[in-house]
N, CA, C and O atoms as a DFTB+ gen file, in Angstrom:
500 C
 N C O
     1  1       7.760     -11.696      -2.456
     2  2       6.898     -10.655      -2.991
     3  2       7.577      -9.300      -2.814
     4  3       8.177      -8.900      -1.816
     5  1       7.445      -8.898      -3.551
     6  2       7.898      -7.287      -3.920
     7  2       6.726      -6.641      -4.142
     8  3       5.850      -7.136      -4.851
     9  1       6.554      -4.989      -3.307
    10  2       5.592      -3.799      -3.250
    11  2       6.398      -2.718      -3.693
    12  3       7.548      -2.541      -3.291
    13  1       6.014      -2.238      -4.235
    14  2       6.554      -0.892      -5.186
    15  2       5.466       0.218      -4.273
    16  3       4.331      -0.112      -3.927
    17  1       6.080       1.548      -3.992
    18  2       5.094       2.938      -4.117
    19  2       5.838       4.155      -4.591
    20  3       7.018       4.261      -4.259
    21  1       5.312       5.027      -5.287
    22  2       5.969       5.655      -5.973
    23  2       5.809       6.916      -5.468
    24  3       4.590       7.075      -5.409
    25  1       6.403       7.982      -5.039
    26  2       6.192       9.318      -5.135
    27  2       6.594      10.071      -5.881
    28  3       7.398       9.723      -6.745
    29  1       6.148      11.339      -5.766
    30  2       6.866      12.894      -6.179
    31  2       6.343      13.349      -7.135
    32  3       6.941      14.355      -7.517
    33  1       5.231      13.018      -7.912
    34  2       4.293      13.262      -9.544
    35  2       4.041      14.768      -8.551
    36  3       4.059      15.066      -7.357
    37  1       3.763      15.571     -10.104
    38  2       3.293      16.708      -9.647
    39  2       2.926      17.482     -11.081
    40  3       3.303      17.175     -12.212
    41  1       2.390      18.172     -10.823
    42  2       2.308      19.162     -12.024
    43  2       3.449      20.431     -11.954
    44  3       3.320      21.318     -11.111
    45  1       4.578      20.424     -12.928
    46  2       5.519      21.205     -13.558
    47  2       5.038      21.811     -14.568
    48  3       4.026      21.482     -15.186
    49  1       5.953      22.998     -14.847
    50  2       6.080      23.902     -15.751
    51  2       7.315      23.641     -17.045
    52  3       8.509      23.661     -16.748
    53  1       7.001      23.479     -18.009
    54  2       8.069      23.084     -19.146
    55  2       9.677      23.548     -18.551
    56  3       9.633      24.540     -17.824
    57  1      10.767      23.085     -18.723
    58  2      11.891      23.020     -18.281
    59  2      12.676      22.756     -16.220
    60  3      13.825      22.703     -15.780
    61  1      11.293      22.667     -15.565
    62  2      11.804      22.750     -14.311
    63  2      12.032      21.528     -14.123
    64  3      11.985      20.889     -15.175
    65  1      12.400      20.568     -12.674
    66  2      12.958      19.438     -12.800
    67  2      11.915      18.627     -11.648
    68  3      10.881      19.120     -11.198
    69  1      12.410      17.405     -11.336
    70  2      11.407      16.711     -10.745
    71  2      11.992      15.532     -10.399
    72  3      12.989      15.099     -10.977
    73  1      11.334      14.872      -9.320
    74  2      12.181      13.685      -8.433
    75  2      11.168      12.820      -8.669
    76  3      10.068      13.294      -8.954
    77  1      11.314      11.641      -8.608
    78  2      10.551      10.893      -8.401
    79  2      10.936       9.585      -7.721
    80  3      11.810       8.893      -8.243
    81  1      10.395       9.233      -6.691
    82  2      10.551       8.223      -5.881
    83  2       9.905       6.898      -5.886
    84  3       8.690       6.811      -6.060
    85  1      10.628       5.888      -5.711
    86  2      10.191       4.289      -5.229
    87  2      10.626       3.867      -4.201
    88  3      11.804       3.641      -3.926
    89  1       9.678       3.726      -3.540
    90  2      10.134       2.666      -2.110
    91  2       9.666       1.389      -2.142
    92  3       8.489       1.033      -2.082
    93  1      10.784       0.618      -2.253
    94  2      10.646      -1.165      -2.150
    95  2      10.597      -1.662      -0.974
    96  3      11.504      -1.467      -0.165
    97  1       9.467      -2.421      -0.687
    98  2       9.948      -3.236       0.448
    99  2       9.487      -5.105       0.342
   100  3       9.261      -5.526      -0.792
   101  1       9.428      -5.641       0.979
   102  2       9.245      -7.564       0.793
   103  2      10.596      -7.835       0.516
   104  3      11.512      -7.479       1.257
   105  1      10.761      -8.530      -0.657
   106  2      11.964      -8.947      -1.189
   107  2      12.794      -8.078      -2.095
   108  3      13.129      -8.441      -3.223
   109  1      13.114      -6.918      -1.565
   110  2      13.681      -5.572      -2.265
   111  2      15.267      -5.877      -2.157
   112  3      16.001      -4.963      -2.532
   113  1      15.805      -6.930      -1.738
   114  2      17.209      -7.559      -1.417
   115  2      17.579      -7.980      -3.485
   116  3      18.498      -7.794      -4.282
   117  1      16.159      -8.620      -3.489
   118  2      16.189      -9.554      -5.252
   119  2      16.578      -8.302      -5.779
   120  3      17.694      -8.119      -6.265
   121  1      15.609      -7.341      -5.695
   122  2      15.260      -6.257      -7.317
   123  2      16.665      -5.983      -7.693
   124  3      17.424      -5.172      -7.163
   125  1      16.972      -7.023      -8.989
   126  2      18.394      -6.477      -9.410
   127  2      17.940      -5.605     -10.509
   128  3      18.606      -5.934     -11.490
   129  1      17.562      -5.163     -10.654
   130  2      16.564      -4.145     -12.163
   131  2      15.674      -3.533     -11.452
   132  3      15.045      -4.166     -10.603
   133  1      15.532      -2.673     -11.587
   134  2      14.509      -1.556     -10.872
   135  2      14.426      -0.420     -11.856
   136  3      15.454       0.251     -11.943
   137  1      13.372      -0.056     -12.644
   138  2      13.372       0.699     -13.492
   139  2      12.050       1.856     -13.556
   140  3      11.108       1.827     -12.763
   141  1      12.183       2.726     -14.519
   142  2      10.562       3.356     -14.544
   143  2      10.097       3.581     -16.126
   144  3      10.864       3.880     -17.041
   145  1       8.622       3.362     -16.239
   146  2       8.272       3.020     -17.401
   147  2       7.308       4.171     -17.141
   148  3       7.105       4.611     -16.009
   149  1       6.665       4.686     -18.358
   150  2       5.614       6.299     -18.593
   151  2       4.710       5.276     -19.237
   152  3       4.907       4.147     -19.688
   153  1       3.173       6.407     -19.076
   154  2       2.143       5.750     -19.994
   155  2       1.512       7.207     -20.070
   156  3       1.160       7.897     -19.113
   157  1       1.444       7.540     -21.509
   158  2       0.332       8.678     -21.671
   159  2      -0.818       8.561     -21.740
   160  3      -1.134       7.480     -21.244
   161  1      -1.896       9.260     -22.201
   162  2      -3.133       8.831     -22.441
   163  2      -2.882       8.321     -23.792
   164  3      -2.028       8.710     -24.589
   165  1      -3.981       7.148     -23.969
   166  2      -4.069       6.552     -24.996
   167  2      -2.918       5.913     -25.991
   168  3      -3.199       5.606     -27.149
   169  1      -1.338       5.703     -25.328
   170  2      -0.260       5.098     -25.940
   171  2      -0.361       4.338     -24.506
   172  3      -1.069       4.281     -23.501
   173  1       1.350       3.546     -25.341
   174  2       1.567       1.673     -24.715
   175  2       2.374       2.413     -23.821
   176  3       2.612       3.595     -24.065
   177  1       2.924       1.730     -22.588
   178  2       3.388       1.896     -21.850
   179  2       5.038       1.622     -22.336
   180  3       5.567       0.644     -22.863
   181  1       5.599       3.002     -21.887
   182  2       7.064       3.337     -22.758
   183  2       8.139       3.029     -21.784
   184  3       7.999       3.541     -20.673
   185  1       9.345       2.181     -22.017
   186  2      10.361       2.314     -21.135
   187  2      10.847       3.693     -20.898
   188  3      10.543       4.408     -21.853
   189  1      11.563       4.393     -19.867
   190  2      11.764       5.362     -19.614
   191  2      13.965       5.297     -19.283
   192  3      14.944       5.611     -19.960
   193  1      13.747       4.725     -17.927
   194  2      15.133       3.853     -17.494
   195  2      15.076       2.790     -16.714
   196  3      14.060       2.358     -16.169
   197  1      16.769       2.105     -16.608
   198  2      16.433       1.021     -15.925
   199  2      17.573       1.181     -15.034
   200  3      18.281       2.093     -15.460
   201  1      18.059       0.632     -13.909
   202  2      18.897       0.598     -12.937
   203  2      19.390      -1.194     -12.477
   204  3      18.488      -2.014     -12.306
   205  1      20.938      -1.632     -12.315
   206  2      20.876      -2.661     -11.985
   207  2      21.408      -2.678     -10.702
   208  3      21.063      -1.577     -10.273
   209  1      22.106      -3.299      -9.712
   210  2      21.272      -3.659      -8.176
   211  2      22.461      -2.305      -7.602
   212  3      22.247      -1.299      -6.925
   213  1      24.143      -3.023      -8.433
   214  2      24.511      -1.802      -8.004
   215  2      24.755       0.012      -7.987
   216  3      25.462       0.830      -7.398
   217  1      24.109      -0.001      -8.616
   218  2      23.826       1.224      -9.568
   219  2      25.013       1.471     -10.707
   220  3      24.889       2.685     -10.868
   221  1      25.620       1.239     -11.208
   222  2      26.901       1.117     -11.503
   223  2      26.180       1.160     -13.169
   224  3      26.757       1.916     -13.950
   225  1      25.310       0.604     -13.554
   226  2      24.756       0.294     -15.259
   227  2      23.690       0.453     -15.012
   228  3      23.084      -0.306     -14.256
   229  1      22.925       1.926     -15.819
   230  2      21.734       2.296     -16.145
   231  2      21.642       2.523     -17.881
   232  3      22.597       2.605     -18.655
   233  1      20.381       2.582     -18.161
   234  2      20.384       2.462     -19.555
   235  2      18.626       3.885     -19.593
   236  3      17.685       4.272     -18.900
   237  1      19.208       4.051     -20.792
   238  2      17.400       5.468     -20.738
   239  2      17.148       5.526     -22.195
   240  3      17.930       5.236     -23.100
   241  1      15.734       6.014     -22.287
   242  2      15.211       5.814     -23.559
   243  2      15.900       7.043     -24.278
   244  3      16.175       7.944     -23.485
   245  1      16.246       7.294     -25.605
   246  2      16.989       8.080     -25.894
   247  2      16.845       9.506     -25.594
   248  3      17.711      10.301     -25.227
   249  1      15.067       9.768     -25.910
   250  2      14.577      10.917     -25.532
   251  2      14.309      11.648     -24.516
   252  3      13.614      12.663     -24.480
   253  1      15.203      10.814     -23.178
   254  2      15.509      11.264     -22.010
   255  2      16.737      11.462     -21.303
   256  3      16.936      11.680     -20.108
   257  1      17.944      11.280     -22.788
   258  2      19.201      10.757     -22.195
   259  2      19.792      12.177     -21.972
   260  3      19.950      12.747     -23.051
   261  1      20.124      12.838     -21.015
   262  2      20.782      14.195     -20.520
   263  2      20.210      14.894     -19.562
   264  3      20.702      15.573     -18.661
   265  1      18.637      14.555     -19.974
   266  2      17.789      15.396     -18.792
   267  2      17.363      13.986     -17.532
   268  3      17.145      14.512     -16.440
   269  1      17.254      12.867     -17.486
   270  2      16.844      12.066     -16.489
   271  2      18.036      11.232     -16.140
   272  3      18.868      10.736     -16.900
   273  1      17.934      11.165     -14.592
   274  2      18.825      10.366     -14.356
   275  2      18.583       9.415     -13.133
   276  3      18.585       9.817     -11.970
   277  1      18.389       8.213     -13.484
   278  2      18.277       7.131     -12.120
   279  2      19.684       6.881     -11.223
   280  3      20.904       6.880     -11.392
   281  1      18.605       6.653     -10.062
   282  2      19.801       6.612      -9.138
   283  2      19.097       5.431      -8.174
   284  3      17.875       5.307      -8.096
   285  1      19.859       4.755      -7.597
   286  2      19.232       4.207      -5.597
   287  2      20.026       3.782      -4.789
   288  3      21.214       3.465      -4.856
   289  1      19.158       3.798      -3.873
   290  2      19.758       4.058      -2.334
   291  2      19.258       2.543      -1.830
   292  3      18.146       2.550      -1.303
   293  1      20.047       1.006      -1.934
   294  2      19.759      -0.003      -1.210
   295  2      19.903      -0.046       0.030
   296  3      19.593      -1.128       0.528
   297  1      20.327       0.880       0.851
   298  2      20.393       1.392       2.196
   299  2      18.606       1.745       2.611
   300  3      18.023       1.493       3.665
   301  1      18.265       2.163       1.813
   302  2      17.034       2.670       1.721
   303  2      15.861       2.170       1.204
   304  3      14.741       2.332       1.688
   305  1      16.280       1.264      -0.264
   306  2      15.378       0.407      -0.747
   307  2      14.454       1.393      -1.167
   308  3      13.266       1.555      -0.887
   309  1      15.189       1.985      -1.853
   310  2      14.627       3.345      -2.626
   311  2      15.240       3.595      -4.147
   312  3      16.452       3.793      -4.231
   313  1      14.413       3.589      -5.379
   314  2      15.353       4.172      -6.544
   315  2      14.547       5.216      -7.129
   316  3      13.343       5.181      -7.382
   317  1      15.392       6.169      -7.312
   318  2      14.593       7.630      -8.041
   319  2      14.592       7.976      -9.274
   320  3      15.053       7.050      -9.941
   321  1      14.336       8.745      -9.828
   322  2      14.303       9.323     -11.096
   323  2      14.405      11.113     -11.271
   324  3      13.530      11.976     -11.352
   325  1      15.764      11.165     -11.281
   326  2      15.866      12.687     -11.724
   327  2      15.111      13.071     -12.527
   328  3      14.767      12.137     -13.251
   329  1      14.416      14.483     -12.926
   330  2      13.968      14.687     -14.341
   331  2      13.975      16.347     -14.583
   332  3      12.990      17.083     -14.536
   333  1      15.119      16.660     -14.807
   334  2      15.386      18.034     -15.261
   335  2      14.649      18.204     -16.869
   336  3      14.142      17.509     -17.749
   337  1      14.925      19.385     -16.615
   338  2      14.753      20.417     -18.529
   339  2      13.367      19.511     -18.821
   340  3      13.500      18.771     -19.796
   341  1      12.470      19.459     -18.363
   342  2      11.189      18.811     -18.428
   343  2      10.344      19.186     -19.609
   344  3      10.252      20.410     -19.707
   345  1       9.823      18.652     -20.357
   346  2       9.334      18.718     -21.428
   347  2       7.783      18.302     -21.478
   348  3       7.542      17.375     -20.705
   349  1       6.730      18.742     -22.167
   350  2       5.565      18.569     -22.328
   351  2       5.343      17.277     -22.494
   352  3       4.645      16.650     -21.697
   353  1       5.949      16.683     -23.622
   354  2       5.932      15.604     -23.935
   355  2       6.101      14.172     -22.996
   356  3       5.818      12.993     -23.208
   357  1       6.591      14.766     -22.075
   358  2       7.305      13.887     -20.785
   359  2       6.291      13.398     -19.519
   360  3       6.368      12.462     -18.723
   361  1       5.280      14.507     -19.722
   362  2       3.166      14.284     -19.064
   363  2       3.073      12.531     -19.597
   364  3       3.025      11.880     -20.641
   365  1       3.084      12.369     -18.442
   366  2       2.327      10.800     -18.356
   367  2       2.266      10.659     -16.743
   368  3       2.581      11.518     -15.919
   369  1       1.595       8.857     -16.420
   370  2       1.651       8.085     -15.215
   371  2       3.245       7.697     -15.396
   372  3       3.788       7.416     -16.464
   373  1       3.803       7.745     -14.218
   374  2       5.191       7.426     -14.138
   375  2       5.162       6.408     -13.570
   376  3       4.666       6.774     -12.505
   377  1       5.396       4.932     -13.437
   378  2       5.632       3.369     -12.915
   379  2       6.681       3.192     -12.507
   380  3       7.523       3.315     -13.397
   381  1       7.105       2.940     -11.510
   382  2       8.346       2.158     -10.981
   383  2       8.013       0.329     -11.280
   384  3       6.892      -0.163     -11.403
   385  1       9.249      -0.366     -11.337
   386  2       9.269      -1.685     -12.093
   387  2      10.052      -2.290     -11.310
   388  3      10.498      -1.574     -10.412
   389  1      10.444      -3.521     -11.316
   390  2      11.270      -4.247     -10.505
   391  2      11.419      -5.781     -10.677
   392  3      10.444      -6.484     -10.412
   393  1      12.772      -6.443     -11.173
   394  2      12.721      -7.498     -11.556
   395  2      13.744      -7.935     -10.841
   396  3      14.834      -7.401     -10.638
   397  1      13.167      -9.299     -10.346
   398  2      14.433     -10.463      -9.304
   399  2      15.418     -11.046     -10.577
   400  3      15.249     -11.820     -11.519
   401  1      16.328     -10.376     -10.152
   402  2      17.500     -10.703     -11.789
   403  2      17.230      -9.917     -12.748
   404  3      16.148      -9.590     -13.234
   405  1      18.665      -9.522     -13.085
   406  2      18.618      -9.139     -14.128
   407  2      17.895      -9.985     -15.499
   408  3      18.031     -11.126     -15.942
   409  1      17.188      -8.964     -15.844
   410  2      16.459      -9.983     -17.259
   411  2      16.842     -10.092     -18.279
   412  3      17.024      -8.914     -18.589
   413  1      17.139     -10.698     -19.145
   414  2      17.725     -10.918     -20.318
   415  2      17.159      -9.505     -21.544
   416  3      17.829      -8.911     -22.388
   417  1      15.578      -9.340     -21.138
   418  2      15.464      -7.539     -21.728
   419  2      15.274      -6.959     -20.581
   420  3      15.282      -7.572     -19.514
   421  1      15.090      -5.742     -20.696
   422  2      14.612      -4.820     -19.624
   423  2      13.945      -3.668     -20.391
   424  3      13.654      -2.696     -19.693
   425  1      13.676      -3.605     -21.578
   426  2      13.077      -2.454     -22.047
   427  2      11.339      -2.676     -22.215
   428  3      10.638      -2.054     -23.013
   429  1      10.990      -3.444     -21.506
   430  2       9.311      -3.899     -21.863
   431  2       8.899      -3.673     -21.239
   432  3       9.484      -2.891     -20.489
   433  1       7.635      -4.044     -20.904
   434  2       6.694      -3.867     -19.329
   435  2       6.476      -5.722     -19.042
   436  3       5.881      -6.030     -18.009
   437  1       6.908      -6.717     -19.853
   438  2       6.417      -7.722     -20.007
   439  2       7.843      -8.754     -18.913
   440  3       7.863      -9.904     -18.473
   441  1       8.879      -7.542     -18.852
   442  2      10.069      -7.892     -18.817
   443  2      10.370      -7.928     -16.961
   444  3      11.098      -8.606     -16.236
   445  1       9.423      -6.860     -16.740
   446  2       9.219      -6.961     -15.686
   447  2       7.861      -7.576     -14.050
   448  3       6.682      -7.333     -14.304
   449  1       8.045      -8.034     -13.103
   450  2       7.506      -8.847     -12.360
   451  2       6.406      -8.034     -11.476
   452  3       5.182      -8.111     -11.374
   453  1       7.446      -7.190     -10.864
   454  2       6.744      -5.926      -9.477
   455  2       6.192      -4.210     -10.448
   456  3       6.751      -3.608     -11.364
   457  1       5.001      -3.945      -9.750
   458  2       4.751      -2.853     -10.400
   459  2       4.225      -1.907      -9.100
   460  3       3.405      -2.401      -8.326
   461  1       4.671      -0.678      -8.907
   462  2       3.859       0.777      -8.526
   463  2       3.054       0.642      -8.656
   464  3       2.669      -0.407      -9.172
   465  1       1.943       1.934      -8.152
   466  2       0.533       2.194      -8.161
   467  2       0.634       3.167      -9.786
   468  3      -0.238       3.262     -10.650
   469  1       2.178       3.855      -9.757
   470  2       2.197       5.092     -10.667
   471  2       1.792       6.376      -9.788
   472  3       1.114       6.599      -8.785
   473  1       2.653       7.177     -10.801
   474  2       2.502       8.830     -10.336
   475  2       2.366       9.650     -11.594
   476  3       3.029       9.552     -12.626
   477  1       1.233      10.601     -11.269
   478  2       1.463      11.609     -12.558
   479  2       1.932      12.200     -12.560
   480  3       2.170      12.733     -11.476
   481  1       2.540      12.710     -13.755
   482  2       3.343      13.566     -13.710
   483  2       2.737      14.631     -15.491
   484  3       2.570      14.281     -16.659
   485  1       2.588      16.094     -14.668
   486  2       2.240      16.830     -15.773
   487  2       2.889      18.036     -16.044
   488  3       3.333      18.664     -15.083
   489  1       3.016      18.443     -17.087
   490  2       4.294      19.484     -17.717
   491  2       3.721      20.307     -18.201
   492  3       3.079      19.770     -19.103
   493  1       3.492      21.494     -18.185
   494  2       2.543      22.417     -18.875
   495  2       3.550      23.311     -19.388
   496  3       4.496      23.392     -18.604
   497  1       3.695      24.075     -20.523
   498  2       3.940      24.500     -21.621
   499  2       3.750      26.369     -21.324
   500  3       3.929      27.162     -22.248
């Protein structure tokens, strides 16, 4: 079993930046995919990025590719989410994800096993 908790949601101001944290613990040795997925109000829950065990290959949804950047610390059993030049659009619940093996997709929510509580995160304009 794998437990996800997520920190660092906060309410930002359009362009400032933002951390966001997961701490794994149970079987946080497996999570070879560890990723974070957004949900706004009233849309599907959006891939965001994904991370594989050694950090070495991350992948991001396009509309985040320059300003977010995953990272983790298996020392720590921790993976984050940079999020500079922050954008309005970018206001959602933020999910940390986590899959034993790499999965053949990783861009779904279906794709993955372990889920966060989520963090909000809001961007005001």
């Amino acid at each position: 079993q794998v437990q996800l908790v997520e920190s660092g949601g906060g309410l930002v101001q359009a362009g400032d930046s933002l951390r966001l944290s997961c701490a794994a613990s149970g079987r946080a040795f497996g999570t070879d995919a560890m990723g974070w997925f957004r949900q706004a109000p009233g849309k599907d829950r959006e891939f965001v990025a994904v991370i594989n065990w050694s950090g070495r290959t991350a992948y991001y949804r396009d509309s985040v590719k320059g300003r977010f950047t995953i990272s983790r610390d298996n020392a720590k059993n921790t993976v984050y989410l940079q999020m500079s030049k922050m954008k309005p659009e970018d206001t959602a619940v933020y999910y940390c994800a986590a899959e034993i093996g790499w999965p053949t997709y990783y861009s779904a929510p279906e794709d993955y096993h372990y889920w966060g509580q989520g963090t909000q995160v809001t961007v005001s304009s």
